[in-house]
mmCIF file of C-alpha atoms in Angstrom:
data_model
loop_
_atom_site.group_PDB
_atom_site.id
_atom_site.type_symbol
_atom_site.label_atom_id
_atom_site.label_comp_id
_atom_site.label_asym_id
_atom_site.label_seq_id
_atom_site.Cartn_x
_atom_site.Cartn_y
_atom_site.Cartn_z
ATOM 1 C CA UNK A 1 -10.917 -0.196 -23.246
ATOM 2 C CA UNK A 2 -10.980 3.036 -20.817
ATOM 3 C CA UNK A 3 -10.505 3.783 -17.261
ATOM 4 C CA UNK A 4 -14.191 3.640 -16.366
ATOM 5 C CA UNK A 5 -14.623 -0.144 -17.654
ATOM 6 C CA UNK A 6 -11.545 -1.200 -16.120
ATOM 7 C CA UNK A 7 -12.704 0.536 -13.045
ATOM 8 C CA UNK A 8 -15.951 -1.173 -13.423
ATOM 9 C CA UNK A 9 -14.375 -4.505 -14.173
ATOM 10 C CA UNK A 10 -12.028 -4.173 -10.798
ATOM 11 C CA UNK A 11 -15.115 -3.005 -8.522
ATOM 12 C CA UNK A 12 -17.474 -5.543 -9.700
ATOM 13 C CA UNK A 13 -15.473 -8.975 -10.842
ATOM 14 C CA UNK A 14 -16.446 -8.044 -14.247
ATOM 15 C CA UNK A 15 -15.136 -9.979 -17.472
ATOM 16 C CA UNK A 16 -13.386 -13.234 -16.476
ATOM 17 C CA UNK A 17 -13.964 -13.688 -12.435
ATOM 18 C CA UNK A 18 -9.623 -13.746 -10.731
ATOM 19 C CA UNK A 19 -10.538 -17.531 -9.191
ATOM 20 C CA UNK A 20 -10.979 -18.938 -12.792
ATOM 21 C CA UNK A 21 -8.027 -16.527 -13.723
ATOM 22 C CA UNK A 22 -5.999 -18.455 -11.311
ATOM 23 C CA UNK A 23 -7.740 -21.678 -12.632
ATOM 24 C CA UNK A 24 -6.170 -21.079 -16.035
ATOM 25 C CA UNK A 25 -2.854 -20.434 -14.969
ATOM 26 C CA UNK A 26 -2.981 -23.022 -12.133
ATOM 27 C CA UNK A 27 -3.316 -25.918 -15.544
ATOM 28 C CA UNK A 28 -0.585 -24.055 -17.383
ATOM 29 C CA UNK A 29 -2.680 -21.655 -19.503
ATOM 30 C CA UNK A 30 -0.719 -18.944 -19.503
ATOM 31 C CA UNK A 31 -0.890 -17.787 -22.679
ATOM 32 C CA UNK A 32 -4.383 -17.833 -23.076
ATOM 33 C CA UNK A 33 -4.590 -15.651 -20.438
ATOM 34 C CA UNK A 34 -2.318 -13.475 -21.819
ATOM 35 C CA UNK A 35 -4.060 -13.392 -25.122
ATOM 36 C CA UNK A 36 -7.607 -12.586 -23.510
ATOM 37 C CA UNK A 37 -6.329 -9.725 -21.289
ATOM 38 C CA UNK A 38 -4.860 -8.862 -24.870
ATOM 39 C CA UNK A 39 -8.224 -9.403 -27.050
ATOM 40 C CA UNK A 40 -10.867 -8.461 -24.660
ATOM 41 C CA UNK A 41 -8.753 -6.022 -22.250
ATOM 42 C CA UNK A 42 -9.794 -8.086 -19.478
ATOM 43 C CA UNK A 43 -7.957 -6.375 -16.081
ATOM 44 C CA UNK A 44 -7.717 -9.241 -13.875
ATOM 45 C CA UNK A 45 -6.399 -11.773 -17.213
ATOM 46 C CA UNK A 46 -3.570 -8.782 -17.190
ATOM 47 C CA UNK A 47 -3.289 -8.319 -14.014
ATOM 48 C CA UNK A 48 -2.799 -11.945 -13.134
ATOM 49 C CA UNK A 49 -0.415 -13.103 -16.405
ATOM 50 C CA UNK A 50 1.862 -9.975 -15.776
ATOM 51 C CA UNK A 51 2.811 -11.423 -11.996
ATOM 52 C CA UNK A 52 2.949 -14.944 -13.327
ATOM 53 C CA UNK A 53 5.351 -13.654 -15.498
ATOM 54 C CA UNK A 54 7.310 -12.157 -13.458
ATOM 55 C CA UNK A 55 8.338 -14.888 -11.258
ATOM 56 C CA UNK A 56 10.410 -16.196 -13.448
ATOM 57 C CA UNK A 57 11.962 -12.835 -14.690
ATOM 58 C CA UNK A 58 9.755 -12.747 -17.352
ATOM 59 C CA UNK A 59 9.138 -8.739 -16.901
ATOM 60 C CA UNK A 60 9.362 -7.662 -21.201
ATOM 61 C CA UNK A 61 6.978 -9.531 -21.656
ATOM 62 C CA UNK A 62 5.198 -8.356 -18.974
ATOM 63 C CA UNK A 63 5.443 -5.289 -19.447
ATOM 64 C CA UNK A 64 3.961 -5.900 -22.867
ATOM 65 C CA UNK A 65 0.544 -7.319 -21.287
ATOM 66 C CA UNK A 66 0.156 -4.740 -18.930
ATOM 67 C CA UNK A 67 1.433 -1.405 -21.677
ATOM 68 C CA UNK A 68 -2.208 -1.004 -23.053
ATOM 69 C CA UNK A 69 -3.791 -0.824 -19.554
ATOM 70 C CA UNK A 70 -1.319 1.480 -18.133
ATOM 71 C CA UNK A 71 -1.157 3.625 -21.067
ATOM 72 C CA UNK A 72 -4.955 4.745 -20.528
ATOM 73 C CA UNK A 73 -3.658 5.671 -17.108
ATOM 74 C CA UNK A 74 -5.299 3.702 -15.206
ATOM 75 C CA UNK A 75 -3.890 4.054 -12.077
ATOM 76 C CA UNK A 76 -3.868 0.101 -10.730
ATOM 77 C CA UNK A 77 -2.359 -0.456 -14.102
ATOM 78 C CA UNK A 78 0.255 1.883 -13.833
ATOM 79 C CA UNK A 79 1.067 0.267 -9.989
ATOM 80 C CA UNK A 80 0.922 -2.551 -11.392
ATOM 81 C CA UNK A 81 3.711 -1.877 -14.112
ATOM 82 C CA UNK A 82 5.624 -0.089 -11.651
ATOM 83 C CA UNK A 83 5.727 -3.099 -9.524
ATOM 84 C CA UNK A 84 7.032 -4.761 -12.595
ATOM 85 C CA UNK A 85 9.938 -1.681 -13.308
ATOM 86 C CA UNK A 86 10.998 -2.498 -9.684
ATOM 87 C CA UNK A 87 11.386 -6.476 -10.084
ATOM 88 C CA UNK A 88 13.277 -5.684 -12.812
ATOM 89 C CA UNK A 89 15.915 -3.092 -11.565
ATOM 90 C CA UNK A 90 14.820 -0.040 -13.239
ATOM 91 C CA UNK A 91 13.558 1.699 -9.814
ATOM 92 C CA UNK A 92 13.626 5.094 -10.743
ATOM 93 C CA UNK A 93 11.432 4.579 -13.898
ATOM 94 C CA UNK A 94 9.308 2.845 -11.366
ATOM 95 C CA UNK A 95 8.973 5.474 -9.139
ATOM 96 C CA UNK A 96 8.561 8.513 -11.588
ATOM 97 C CA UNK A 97 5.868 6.435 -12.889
ATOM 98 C CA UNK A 98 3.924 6.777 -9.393
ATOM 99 C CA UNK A 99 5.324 9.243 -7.586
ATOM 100 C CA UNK A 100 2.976 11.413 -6.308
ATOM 101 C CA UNK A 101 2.449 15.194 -7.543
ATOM 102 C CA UNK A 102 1.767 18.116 -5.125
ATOM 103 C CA UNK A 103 -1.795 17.193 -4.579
ATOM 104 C CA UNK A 104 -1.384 13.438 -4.508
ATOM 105 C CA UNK A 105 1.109 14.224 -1.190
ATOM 106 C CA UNK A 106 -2.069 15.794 0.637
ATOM 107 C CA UNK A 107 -2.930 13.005 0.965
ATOM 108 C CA UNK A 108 -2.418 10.004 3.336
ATOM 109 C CA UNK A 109 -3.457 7.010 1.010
ATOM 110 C CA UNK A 110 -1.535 7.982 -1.902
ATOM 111 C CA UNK A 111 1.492 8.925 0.902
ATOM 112 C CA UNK A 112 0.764 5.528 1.999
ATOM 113 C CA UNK A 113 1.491 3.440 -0.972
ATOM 114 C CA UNK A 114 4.019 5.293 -2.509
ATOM 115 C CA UNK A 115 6.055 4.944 0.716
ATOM 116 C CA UNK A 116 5.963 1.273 0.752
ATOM 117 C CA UNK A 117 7.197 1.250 -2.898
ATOM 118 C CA UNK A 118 10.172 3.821 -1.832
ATOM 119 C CA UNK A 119 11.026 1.329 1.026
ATOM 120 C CA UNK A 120 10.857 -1.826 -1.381
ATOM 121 C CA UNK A 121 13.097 0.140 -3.486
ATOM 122 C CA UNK A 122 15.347 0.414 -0.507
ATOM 123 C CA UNK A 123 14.173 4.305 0.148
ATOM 124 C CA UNK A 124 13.285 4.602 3.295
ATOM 125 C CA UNK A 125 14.426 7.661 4.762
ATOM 126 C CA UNK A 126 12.903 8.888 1.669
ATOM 127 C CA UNK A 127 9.548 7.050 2.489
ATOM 128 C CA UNK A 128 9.714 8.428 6.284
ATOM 129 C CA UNK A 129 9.971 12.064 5.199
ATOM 130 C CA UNK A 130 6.654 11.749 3.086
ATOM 131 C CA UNK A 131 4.659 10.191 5.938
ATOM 132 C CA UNK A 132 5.778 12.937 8.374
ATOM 133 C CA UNK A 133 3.369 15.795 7.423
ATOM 134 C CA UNK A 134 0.413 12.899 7.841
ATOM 135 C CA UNK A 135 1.788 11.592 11.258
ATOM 136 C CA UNK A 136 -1.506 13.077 12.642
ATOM 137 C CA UNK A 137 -3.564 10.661 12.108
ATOM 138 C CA UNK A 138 -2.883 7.428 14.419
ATOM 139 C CA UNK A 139 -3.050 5.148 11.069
ATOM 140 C CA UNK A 140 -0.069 6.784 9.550
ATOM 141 C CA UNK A 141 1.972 6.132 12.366
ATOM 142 C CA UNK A 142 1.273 2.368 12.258
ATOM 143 C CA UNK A 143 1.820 2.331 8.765
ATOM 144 C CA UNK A 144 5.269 3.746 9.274
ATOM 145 C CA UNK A 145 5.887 1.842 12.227
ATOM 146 C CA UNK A 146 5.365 -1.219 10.179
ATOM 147 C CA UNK A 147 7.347 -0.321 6.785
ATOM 148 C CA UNK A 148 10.049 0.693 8.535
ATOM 149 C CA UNK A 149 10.800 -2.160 10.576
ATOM 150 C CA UNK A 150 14.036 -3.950 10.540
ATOM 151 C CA UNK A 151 15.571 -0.988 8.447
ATOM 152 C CA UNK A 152 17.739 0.197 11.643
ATOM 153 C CA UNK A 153 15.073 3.400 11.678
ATOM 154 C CA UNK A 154 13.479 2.275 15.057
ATOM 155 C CA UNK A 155 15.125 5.577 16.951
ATOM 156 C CA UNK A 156 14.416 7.660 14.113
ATOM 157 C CA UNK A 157 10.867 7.067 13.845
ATOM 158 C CA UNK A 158 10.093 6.393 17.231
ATOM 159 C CA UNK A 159 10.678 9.787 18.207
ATOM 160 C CA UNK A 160 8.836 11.187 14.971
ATOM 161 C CA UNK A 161 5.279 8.921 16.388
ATOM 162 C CA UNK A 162 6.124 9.100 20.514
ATOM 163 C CA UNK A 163 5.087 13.438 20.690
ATOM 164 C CA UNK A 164 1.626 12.912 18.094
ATOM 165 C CA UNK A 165 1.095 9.527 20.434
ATOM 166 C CA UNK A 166 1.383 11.368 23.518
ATOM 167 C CA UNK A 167 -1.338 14.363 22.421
ATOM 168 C CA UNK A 168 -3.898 11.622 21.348
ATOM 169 C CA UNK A 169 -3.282 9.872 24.807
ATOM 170 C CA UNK A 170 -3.848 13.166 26.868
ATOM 171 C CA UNK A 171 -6.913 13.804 24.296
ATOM 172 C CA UNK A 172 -8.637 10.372 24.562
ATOM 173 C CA UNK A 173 -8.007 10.503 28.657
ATOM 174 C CA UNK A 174 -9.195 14.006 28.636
ATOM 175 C CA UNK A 175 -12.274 12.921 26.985
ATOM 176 C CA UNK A 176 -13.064 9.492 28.464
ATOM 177 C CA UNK A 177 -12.009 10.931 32.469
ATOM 178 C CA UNK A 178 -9.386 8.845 32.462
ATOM 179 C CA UNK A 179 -6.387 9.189 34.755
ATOM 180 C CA UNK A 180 -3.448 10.282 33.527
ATOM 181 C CA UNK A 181 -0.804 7.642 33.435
ATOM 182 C CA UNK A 182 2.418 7.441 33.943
ATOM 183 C CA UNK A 183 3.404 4.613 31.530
ATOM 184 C CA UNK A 184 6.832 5.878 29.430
ATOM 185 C CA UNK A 185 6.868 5.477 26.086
ATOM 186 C CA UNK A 186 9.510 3.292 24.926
ATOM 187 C CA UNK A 187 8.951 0.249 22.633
ATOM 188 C CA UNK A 188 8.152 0.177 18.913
ATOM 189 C CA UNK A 189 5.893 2.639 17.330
ATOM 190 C CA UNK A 190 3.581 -0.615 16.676
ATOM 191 C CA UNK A 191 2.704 -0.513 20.078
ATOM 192 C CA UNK A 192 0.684 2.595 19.675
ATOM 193 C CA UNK A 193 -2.420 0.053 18.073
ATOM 194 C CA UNK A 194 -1.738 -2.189 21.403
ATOM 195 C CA UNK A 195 -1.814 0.770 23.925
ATOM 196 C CA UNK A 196 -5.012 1.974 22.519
ATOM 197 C CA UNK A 197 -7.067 -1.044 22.114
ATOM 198 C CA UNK A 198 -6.421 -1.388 26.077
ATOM 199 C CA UNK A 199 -7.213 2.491 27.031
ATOM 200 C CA UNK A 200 -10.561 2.125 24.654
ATOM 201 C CA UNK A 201 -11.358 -1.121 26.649
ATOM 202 C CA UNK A 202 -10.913 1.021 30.405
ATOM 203 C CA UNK A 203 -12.849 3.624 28.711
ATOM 204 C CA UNK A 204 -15.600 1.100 28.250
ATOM 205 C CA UNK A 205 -15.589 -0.430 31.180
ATOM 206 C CA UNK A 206 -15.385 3.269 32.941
ATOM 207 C CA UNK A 207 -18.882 4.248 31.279
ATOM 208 C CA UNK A 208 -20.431 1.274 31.965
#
């Protein structure tokens, strides 16, 4: 087993294809699931036996399905066990597991799905502070928008997104001749995708 085949195995539905997977385990075959992702180091057998395991609290055992895989460092495969850390209460053996070094926080993917872990971990002020230096970029501020909702952070991050929303507003009006307008900012974040699926449809419409 090494990164590169499980790699290959995840891009191309390699080894055992995840709908027969779910086959197995949909008749009860657990354990010969287990033991091919065991035998043959086939990712999605792992993958799939290590969250059917977990339902019912199952999460030594695994754990022990999805050790060999992460231990390659594999990075799904270490996700994957962290997910299974944080089902089963150890959360900051989860995180360390994941957490992102120096260069991971440059950048925005990596930012993004270690911040939903932090928040599923019940983190989020922690999770808003590493989205903030990637706020830039218009997807960032949906993604926060979205994690963060219902955790009582709706003031917090609303006026972290309103002054990066504002600058891409005057940018896209300065570039599509678009008059300014004068509509306040004041509902979720969210509303940022809704606002600019309407100003790209006037921009249409104005070239035309």
């Amino acid at each position: 087993m090494s990164t590169d085949d499980l790699s290959w195995q995840a891009g191309n539905f390699g080894g055992l294809h995840p709908r027969k997977v779910d086959l197995l385990l949909k008749h009860g075959h657990l354990d010969l699931v287990i033991q091919v992702a065991k035998e043959r180091g086939e990712w999605f057998c792992a993958e799939r036996a290590a969250q059917e395991l977990c339902r019912p609290g199952e999460f030594v055992q695994a754990m022990g399905v999805m050790k060999p895989f992460a231990a390659i460092g594999w990075r799904p495969a270490l996700w994957a066990k962290a997910n299974i850390l944080l089902q089963a209460g150890r959360t900051d053996e989860a995180l360390d597991l994941v957490r992102p070094d120096e260069e991971g926080r440059t950048s925005q993917y990596v930012c993004r799905d270690f911040a939903e872990l932090l928040v599923r971990a019940g983190r989020v002020d922690e999770a808003i502070e590493l989205l903030v230096p990637h706020l830039g970029g218009w997807w960032i501020q949906s993604v926060l928008a979205e994690i963060t909702e219902g955790q009582g952070r709706d003031e917090r991050v609303l006026k972290l997104i309103t002054p990066h929303a504002e600058t891409a507003r005057q940018a896209l009006e300065k570039t599509v001749g678009l008059p300014p307008t004068s509509r306040s900012w004041h509902s979720r974040p969210g509303c940022w995708n809704v606002w600019t699926a309407s100003t790209r449809q006037s921009a249409s419409s104005a070239r035309t």
